[in-house]
């Protein structure tokens, strides 16, 4: 338990340059609180304790604004930055060294029984407001841009943006997610269409000028 808490402190210092002291983390980091409360609730859930794990998760939600079902499986060095509005469903599975931002949902898509929430690999980054929905697998080192909606599996080392989420890069770089520098596939498609329309317009004008010369 103490090793897990120390590891969580180290994770906060590594992931958030604004963290200045252990006391600041203890008093002011809801993501830190939420993860520790979840690990306790999940431990009780694994023991088969009725009701109490779910009550702890609801208390956790009321105190931090982060809802993590006690059944969710979360790996080591997990960090929630800011955290308000994060929802992690019952059958979600999260690997090691995962970073998610505020407003993220790891949710289901219906009322099916069994595994109905996503599985995130190691070293995944999920941007603010992104939704990852359904029993899908997100590979290691995947980056999901802010506001994206991902409903299909994503291979390892990819970057996904948009609604619905589209793969815009097929190989990772340094592990960071620069939200302001992500490609916009829809704008790229519009730009390409605009370029093609202009080319066709030039061809039409050239044909018209040629006919007039005759």
PDB file of N, CA, C and O in Angstrom, residues 126-172:
ATOM      1  N   UNK A 126      -5.106  10.160 -23.276  1.00  0.00           N
ATOM      2  CA  UNK A 126      -6.454  10.487 -23.740  1.00  0.00           C
ATOM      3  C   UNK A 126      -6.721  11.951 -23.422  1.00  0.00           C
ATOM      4  O   UNK A 126      -6.752  12.347 -22.249  1.00  0.00           O
ATOM      5  N   UNK A 127      -6.926  12.762 -24.463  1.00  0.00           N
ATOM      6  CA  UNK A 127      -7.086  14.204 -24.300  1.00  0.00           C
ATOM      7  C   UNK A 127      -8.413  14.603 -23.694  1.00  0.00           C
ATOM      8  O   UNK A 127      -9.371  13.827 -23.619  1.00  0.00           O
ATOM      9  N   UNK A 128      -8.498  15.861 -23.285  1.00  0.00           N
ATOM     10  CA  UNK A 128      -9.662  16.395 -22.580  1.00  0.00           C
ATOM     11  C   UNK A 128     -10.945  16.217 -23.389  1.00  0.00           C
ATOM     12  O   UNK A 128     -10.979  16.513 -24.586  1.00  0.00           O
ATOM     13  N   UNK A 129     -11.991  15.722 -22.720  1.00  0.00           N
ATOM     14  CA  UNK A 129     -13.298  15.599 -23.342  1.00  0.00           C
ATOM     15  C   UNK A 129     -13.457  14.446 -24.299  1.00  0.00           C
ATOM     16  O   UNK A 129     -14.521  14.279 -24.897  1.00  0.00           O
ATOM     17  N   UNK A 130     -12.432  13.635 -24.474  1.00  0.00           N
ATOM     18  CA  UNK A 130     -12.524  12.507 -25.415  1.00  0.00           C
ATOM     19  C   UNK A 130     -13.426  11.415 -24.849  1.00  0.00           C
ATOM     20  O   UNK A 130     -13.508  11.224 -23.636  1.00  0.00           O
ATOM     21  N   UNK A 131     -14.098  10.686 -25.749  1.00  0.00           N
ATOM     22  CA  UNK A 131     -14.974   9.578 -25.373  1.00  0.00           C
ATOM     23  C   UNK A 131     -14.477   8.315 -26.072  1.00  0.00           C
ATOM     24  O   UNK A 131     -14.358   8.289 -27.299  1.00  0.00           O
ATOM     25  N   UNK A 132     -14.210   7.296 -25.290  1.00  0.00           N
ATOM     26  CA  UNK A 132     -13.806   5.996 -25.827  1.00  0.00           C
ATOM     27  C   UNK A 132     -14.898   5.020 -25.418  1.00  0.00           C
ATOM     28  O   UNK A 132     -15.097   4.761 -24.227  1.00  0.00           O
ATOM     29  N   UNK A 133     -15.633   4.497 -26.416  1.00  0.00           N
ATOM     30  CA  UNK A 133     -16.890   3.818 -26.118  1.00  0.00           C
ATOM     31  C   UNK A 133     -16.910   2.396 -26.653  1.00  0.00           C
ATOM     32  O   UNK A 133     -16.502   2.133 -27.787  1.00  0.00           O
ATOM     33  N   UNK A 134     -17.433   1.496 -25.827  1.00  0.00           N
ATOM     34  CA  UNK A 134     -17.634   0.120 -26.263  1.00  0.00           C
ATOM     35  C   UNK A 134     -16.490  -0.806 -25.881  1.00  0.00           C
ATOM     36  O   UNK A 134     -15.444  -0.376 -25.378  1.00  0.00           O
ATOM     37  N   UNK A 135     -16.695  -2.079 -26.145  1.00  0.00           N
ATOM     38  CA  UNK A 135     -15.689  -3.102 -25.862  1.00  0.00           C
ATOM     39  C   UNK A 135     -14.657  -3.117 -26.982  1.00  0.00           C
ATOM     40  O   UNK A 135     -14.658  -3.982 -27.855  1.00  0.00           O
ATOM     41  N   UNK A 136     -13.795  -2.114 -26.969  1.00  0.00           N
ATOM     42  CA  UNK A 136     -12.758  -1.978 -27.992  1.00  0.00           C
ATOM     43  C   UNK A 136     -11.392  -1.939 -27.320  1.00  0.00           C
ATOM     44  O   UNK A 136     -11.277  -1.626 -26.135  1.00  0.00           O
ATOM     45  N   UNK A 137     -10.365  -2.233 -28.088  1.00  0.00           N
ATOM     46  CA  UNK A 137      -9.008  -2.262 -27.544  1.00  0.00           C
ATOM     47  C   UNK A 137      -8.196  -1.109 -28.123  1.00  0.00           C
ATOM     48  O   UNK A 137      -8.117  -0.940 -29.343  1.00  0.00           O
ATOM     49  N   UNK A 138      -7.597  -0.337 -27.236  1.00  0.00           N
ATOM     50  CA  UNK A 138      -6.727   0.766 -27.613  1.00  0.00           C
ATOM     51  C   UNK A 138      -5.295   0.319 -27.331  1.00  0.00           C
ATOM     52  O   UNK A 138      -4.939   0.019 -26.185  1.00  0.00           O
ATOM     53  N   UNK A 139      -4.480   0.245 -28.363  1.00  0.00           N
ATOM     54  CA  UNK A 139      -3.146  -0.318 -28.232  1.00  0.00           C
ATOM     55  C   UNK A 139      -2.188   0.537 -27.430  1.00  0.00           C
ATOM     56  O   UNK A 139      -2.480   1.682 -27.058  1.00  0.00           O
ATOM     57  N   UNK A 140      -1.020  -0.017 -27.160  1.00  0.00           N
ATOM     58  CA  UNK A 140       0.019   0.693 -26.413  1.00  0.00           C
ATOM     59  C   UNK A 140       0.462   1.958 -27.156  1.00  0.00           C
ATOM     60  O   UNK A 140       0.507   1.993 -28.383  1.00  0.00           O
ATOM     61  N   UNK A 141       0.776   2.988 -26.375  1.00  0.00           N
ATOM     62  CA  UNK A 141       1.339   4.239 -26.887  1.00  0.00           C
ATOM     63  C   UNK A 141       0.388   4.981 -27.834  1.00  0.00           C
ATOM     64  O   UNK A 141       0.837   5.793 -28.646  1.00  0.00           O
ATOM     65  N   UNK A 142      -0.901   4.721 -27.736  1.00  0.00           N
ATOM     66  CA  UNK A 142      -1.874   5.461 -28.551  1.00  0.00           C
ATOM     67  C   UNK A 142      -2.142   6.818 -27.916  1.00  0.00           C
ATOM     68  O   UNK A 142      -2.179   6.955 -26.695  1.00  0.00           O
ATOM     69  N   UNK A 143      -2.351   7.830 -28.766  1.00  0.00           N
ATOM     70  CA  UNK A 143      -2.730   9.170 -28.306  1.00  0.00           C
ATOM     71  C   UNK A 143      -4.090   9.516 -28.901  1.00  0.00           C
ATOM     72  O   UNK A 143      -4.282   9.390 -30.118  1.00  0.00           O
ATOM     73  N   UNK A 144      -5.007   9.949 -28.068  1.00  0.00           N
ATOM     74  CA  UNK A 144      -6.351  10.313 -28.509  1.00  0.00           C
ATOM     75  C   UNK A 144      -6.538  11.796 -28.258  1.00  0.00           C
ATOM     76  O   UNK A 144      -6.440  12.275 -27.124  1.00  0.00           O
ATOM     77  N   UNK A 145      -6.807  12.551 -29.317  1.00  0.00           N
ATOM     78  CA  UNK A 145      -6.909  13.997 -29.217  1.00  0.00           C
ATOM     79  C   UNK A 145      -8.127  14.462 -28.453  1.00  0.00           C
ATOM     80  O   UNK A 145      -9.134  13.755 -28.343  1.00  0.00           O
ATOM     81  N   UNK A 146      -8.053  15.681 -27.935  1.00  0.00           N
ATOM     82  CA  UNK A 146      -9.145  16.269 -27.171  1.00  0.00           C
ATOM     83  C   UNK A 146     -10.424  16.302 -27.999  1.00  0.00           C
ATOM     84  O   UNK A 146     -10.418  16.663 -29.175  1.00  0.00           O
ATOM     85  N   UNK A 147     -11.540  15.921 -27.358  1.00  0.00           N
ATOM     86  CA  UNK A 147     -12.839  15.985 -28.002  1.00  0.00           C
ATOM     87  C   UNK A 147     -13.133  14.868 -28.979  1.00  0.00           C
ATOM     88  O   UNK A 147     -14.209  14.848 -29.581  1.00  0.00           O
ATOM     89  N   UNK A 148     -12.238  13.930 -29.148  1.00  0.00           N
ATOM     90  CA  UNK A 148     -12.459  12.838 -30.093  1.00  0.00           C
ATOM     91  C   UNK A 148     -13.470  11.833 -29.535  1.00  0.00           C
ATOM     92  O   UNK A 148     -13.626  11.700 -28.324  1.00  0.00           O
ATOM     93  N   UNK A 149     -14.125  11.122 -30.454  1.00  0.00           N
ATOM     94  CA  UNK A 149     -15.043  10.044 -30.072  1.00  0.00           C
ATOM     95  C   UNK A 149     -14.546   8.775 -30.767  1.00  0.00           C
ATOM     96  O   UNK A 149     -14.619   8.666 -31.993  1.00  0.00           O
ATOM     97  N   UNK A 150     -14.052   7.832 -29.981  1.00  0.00           N
ATOM     98  CA  UNK A 150     -13.437   6.621 -30.526  1.00  0.00           C
ATOM     99  C   UNK A 150     -14.376   5.443 -30.277  1.00  0.00           C
ATOM    100  O   UNK A 150     -14.709   5.138 -29.133  1.00  0.00           O
ATOM    101  N   UNK A 151     -14.796   4.791 -31.359  1.00  0.00           N
ATOM    102  CA  UNK A 151     -15.733   3.666 -31.237  1.00  0.00           C
ATOM    103  C   UNK A 151     -15.198   2.402 -31.917  1.00  0.00           C
ATOM    104  O   UNK A 151     -15.894   1.389 -31.971  1.00  0.00           O
ATOM    105  N   UNK A 152     -13.970   2.472 -32.442  1.00  0.00           N
ATOM    106  CA  UNK A 152     -13.342   1.308 -33.070  1.00  0.00           C
ATOM    107  C   UNK A 152     -11.952   1.099 -32.471  1.00  0.00           C
ATOM    108  O   UNK A 152     -11.320   2.038 -31.993  1.00  0.00           O
ATOM    109  N   UNK A 153     -11.488  -0.133 -32.534  1.00  0.00           N
ATOM    110  CA  UNK A 153     -10.168  -0.464 -32.008  1.00  0.00           C
ATOM    111  C   UNK A 153      -9.082   0.359 -32.693  1.00  0.00           C
ATOM    112  O   UNK A 153      -9.205   0.721 -33.863  1.00  0.00           O
ATOM    113  N   UNK A 154      -8.023   0.635 -31.955  1.00  0.00           N
ATOM    114  CA  UNK A 154      -6.901   1.422 -32.482  1.00  0.00           C
ATOM    115  C   UNK A 154      -5.613   0.643 -32.251  1.00  0.00           C
ATOM    116  O   UNK A 154      -5.314   0.250 -31.123  1.00  0.00           O
ATOM    117  N   UNK A 155      -4.825   0.420 -33.308  1.00  0.00           N
ATOM    118  CA  UNK A 155      -3.560  -0.300 -33.131  1.00  0.00           C
ATOM    119  C   UNK A 155      -2.558   0.519 -32.320  1.00  0.00           C
ATOM    120  O   UNK A 155      -2.710   1.736 -32.142  1.00  0.00           O
ATOM    121  N   UNK A 156      -1.519  -0.142 -31.871  1.00  0.00           N
ATOM    122  CA  UNK A 156      -0.475   0.524 -31.092  1.00  0.00           C
ATOM    123  C   UNK A 156       0.222   1.619 -31.900  1.00  0.00           C
ATOM    124  O   UNK A 156       0.267   1.573 -33.122  1.00  0.00           O
ATOM    125  N   UNK A 157       0.734   2.617 -31.178  1.00  0.00           N
ATOM    126  CA  UNK A 157       1.555   3.687 -31.739  1.00  0.00           C
ATOM    127  C   UNK A 157       0.810   4.569 -32.739  1.00  0.00           C
ATOM    128  O   UNK A 157       1.403   5.103 -33.675  1.00  0.00           O
ATOM    129  N   UNK A 158      -0.486   4.739 -32.566  1.00  0.00           N
ATOM    130  CA  UNK A 158      -1.270   5.599 -33.458  1.00  0.00           C
ATOM    131  C   UNK A 158      -1.766   6.834 -32.711  1.00  0.00           C
ATOM    132  O   UNK A 158      -1.886   6.840 -31.492  1.00  0.00           O
ATOM    133  N   UNK A 159      -2.049   7.883 -33.480  1.00  0.00           N
ATOM    134  CA  UNK A 159      -2.712   9.076 -32.959  1.00  0.00           C
ATOM    135  C   UNK A 159      -4.079   9.183 -33.608  1.00  0.00           C
ATOM    136  O   UNK A 159      -4.199   9.061 -34.830  1.00  0.00           O
ATOM    137  N   UNK A 160      -5.109   9.411 -32.800  1.00  0.00           N
ATOM    138  CA  UNK A 160      -6.492   9.437 -33.270  1.00  0.00           C
ATOM    139  C   UNK A 160      -7.113  10.789 -32.931  1.00  0.00           C
ATOM    140  O   UNK A 160      -6.975  11.273 -31.801  1.00  0.00           O
ATOM    141  N   UNK A 161      -7.800  11.399 -33.894  1.00  0.00           N
ATOM    142  CA  UNK A 161      -8.525  12.645 -33.641  1.00  0.00           C
ATOM    143  C   UNK A 161      -9.852  12.607 -34.396  1.00  0.00           C
ATOM    144  O   UNK A 161     -10.022  11.846 -35.354  1.00  0.00           O
ATOM    145  N   UNK A 162     -10.789  13.448 -33.962  1.00  0.00           N
ATOM    146  CA  UNK A 162     -12.020  13.653 -34.711  1.00  0.00           C
ATOM    147  C   UNK A 162     -13.217  12.903 -34.179  1.00  0.00           C
ATOM    148  O   UNK A 162     -13.152  12.139 -33.230  1.00  0.00           O
ATOM    149  N   UNK A 163     -14.367  13.202 -34.825  1.00  0.00           N
ATOM    150  CA  UNK A 163     -15.652  12.569 -34.492  1.00  0.00           C
ATOM    151  C   UNK A 163     -16.264  12.052 -35.788  1.00  0.00           C
ATOM    152  O   UNK A 163     -16.691  12.832 -36.632  1.00  0.00           O
ATOM    153  N   UNK A 164     -16.323  10.740 -35.996  1.00  0.00           N
ATOM    154  CA  UNK A 164     -15.699   9.719 -35.143  1.00  0.00           C
ATOM    155  C   UNK A 164     -14.186   9.746 -35.281  1.00  0.00           C
ATOM    156  O   UNK A 164     -13.639  10.319 -36.226  1.00  0.00           O
ATOM    157  N   UNK A 165     -13.498   9.129 -34.333  1.00  0.00           N
ATOM    158  CA  UNK A 165     -12.044   9.173 -34.320  1.00  0.00           C
ATOM    159  C   UNK A 165     -11.422   8.523 -35.541  1.00  0.00           C
ATOM    160  O   UNK A 165     -11.835   7.445 -35.964  1.00  0.00           O
ATOM    161  N   UNK A 166     -10.438   9.207 -36.117  1.00  0.00           N
ATOM    162  CA  UNK A 166      -9.708   8.680 -37.278  1.00  0.00           C
ATOM    163  C   UNK A 166      -8.222   8.671 -36.967  1.00  0.00           C
ATOM    164  O   UNK A 166      -7.710   9.583 -36.316  1.00  0.00           O
ATOM    165  N   UNK A 167      -7.541   7.665 -37.467  1.00  0.00           N
ATOM    166  CA  UNK A 167      -6.096   7.583 -37.279  1.00  0.00           C
ATOM    167  C   UNK A 167      -5.420   8.582 -38.210  1.00  0.00           C
ATOM    168  O   UNK A 167      -5.600   8.538 -39.423  1.00  0.00           O
ATOM    169  N   UNK A 168      -4.646   9.497 -37.619  1.00  0.00           N
ATOM    170  CA  UNK A 168      -3.967  10.518 -38.426  1.00  0.00           C
ATOM    171  C   UNK A 168      -2.458  10.330 -38.423  1.00  0.00           C
ATOM    172  O   UNK A 168      -1.756  10.935 -39.236  1.00  0.00           O
ATOM    173  N   UNK A 169      -1.968   9.517 -37.520  1.00  0.00           N
ATOM    174  CA  UNK A 169      -0.554   9.148 -37.507  1.00  0.00           C
ATOM    175  C   UNK A 169      -0.459   7.681 -37.125  1.00  0.00           C
ATOM    176  O   UNK A 169      -1.185   7.214 -36.262  1.00  0.00           O
ATOM    177  N   UNK A 170       0.450   6.979 -37.754  1.00  0.00           N
ATOM    178  CA  UNK A 170       0.558   5.546 -37.501  1.00  0.00           C
ATOM    179  C   UNK A 170       1.821   5.177 -36.743  1.00  0.00           C
ATOM    180  O   UNK A 170       2.143   4.021 -36.585  1.00  0.00           O
ATOM    181  N   UNK A 171       2.515   6.186 -36.248  1.00  0.00           N
ATOM    182  CA  UNK A 171       3.687   5.906 -35.437  1.00  0.00           C
ATOM    183  C   UNK A 171       3.863   7.020 -34.428  1.00  0.00           C
ATOM    184  O   UNK A 171       3.716   8.196 -34.746  1.00  0.00           O
ATOM    185  N   UNK A 172       4.148   6.673 -33.181  1.00  0.00           N
ATOM    186  CA  UNK A 172       4.292   7.667 -32.127  1.00  0.00           C
ATOM    187  C   UNK A 172       5.590   8.438 -32.246  1.00  0.00           C
ATOM    188  O   UNK A 172       6.475   8.105 -33.020  1.00  0.00           O
TER     189      UNK A 172
END
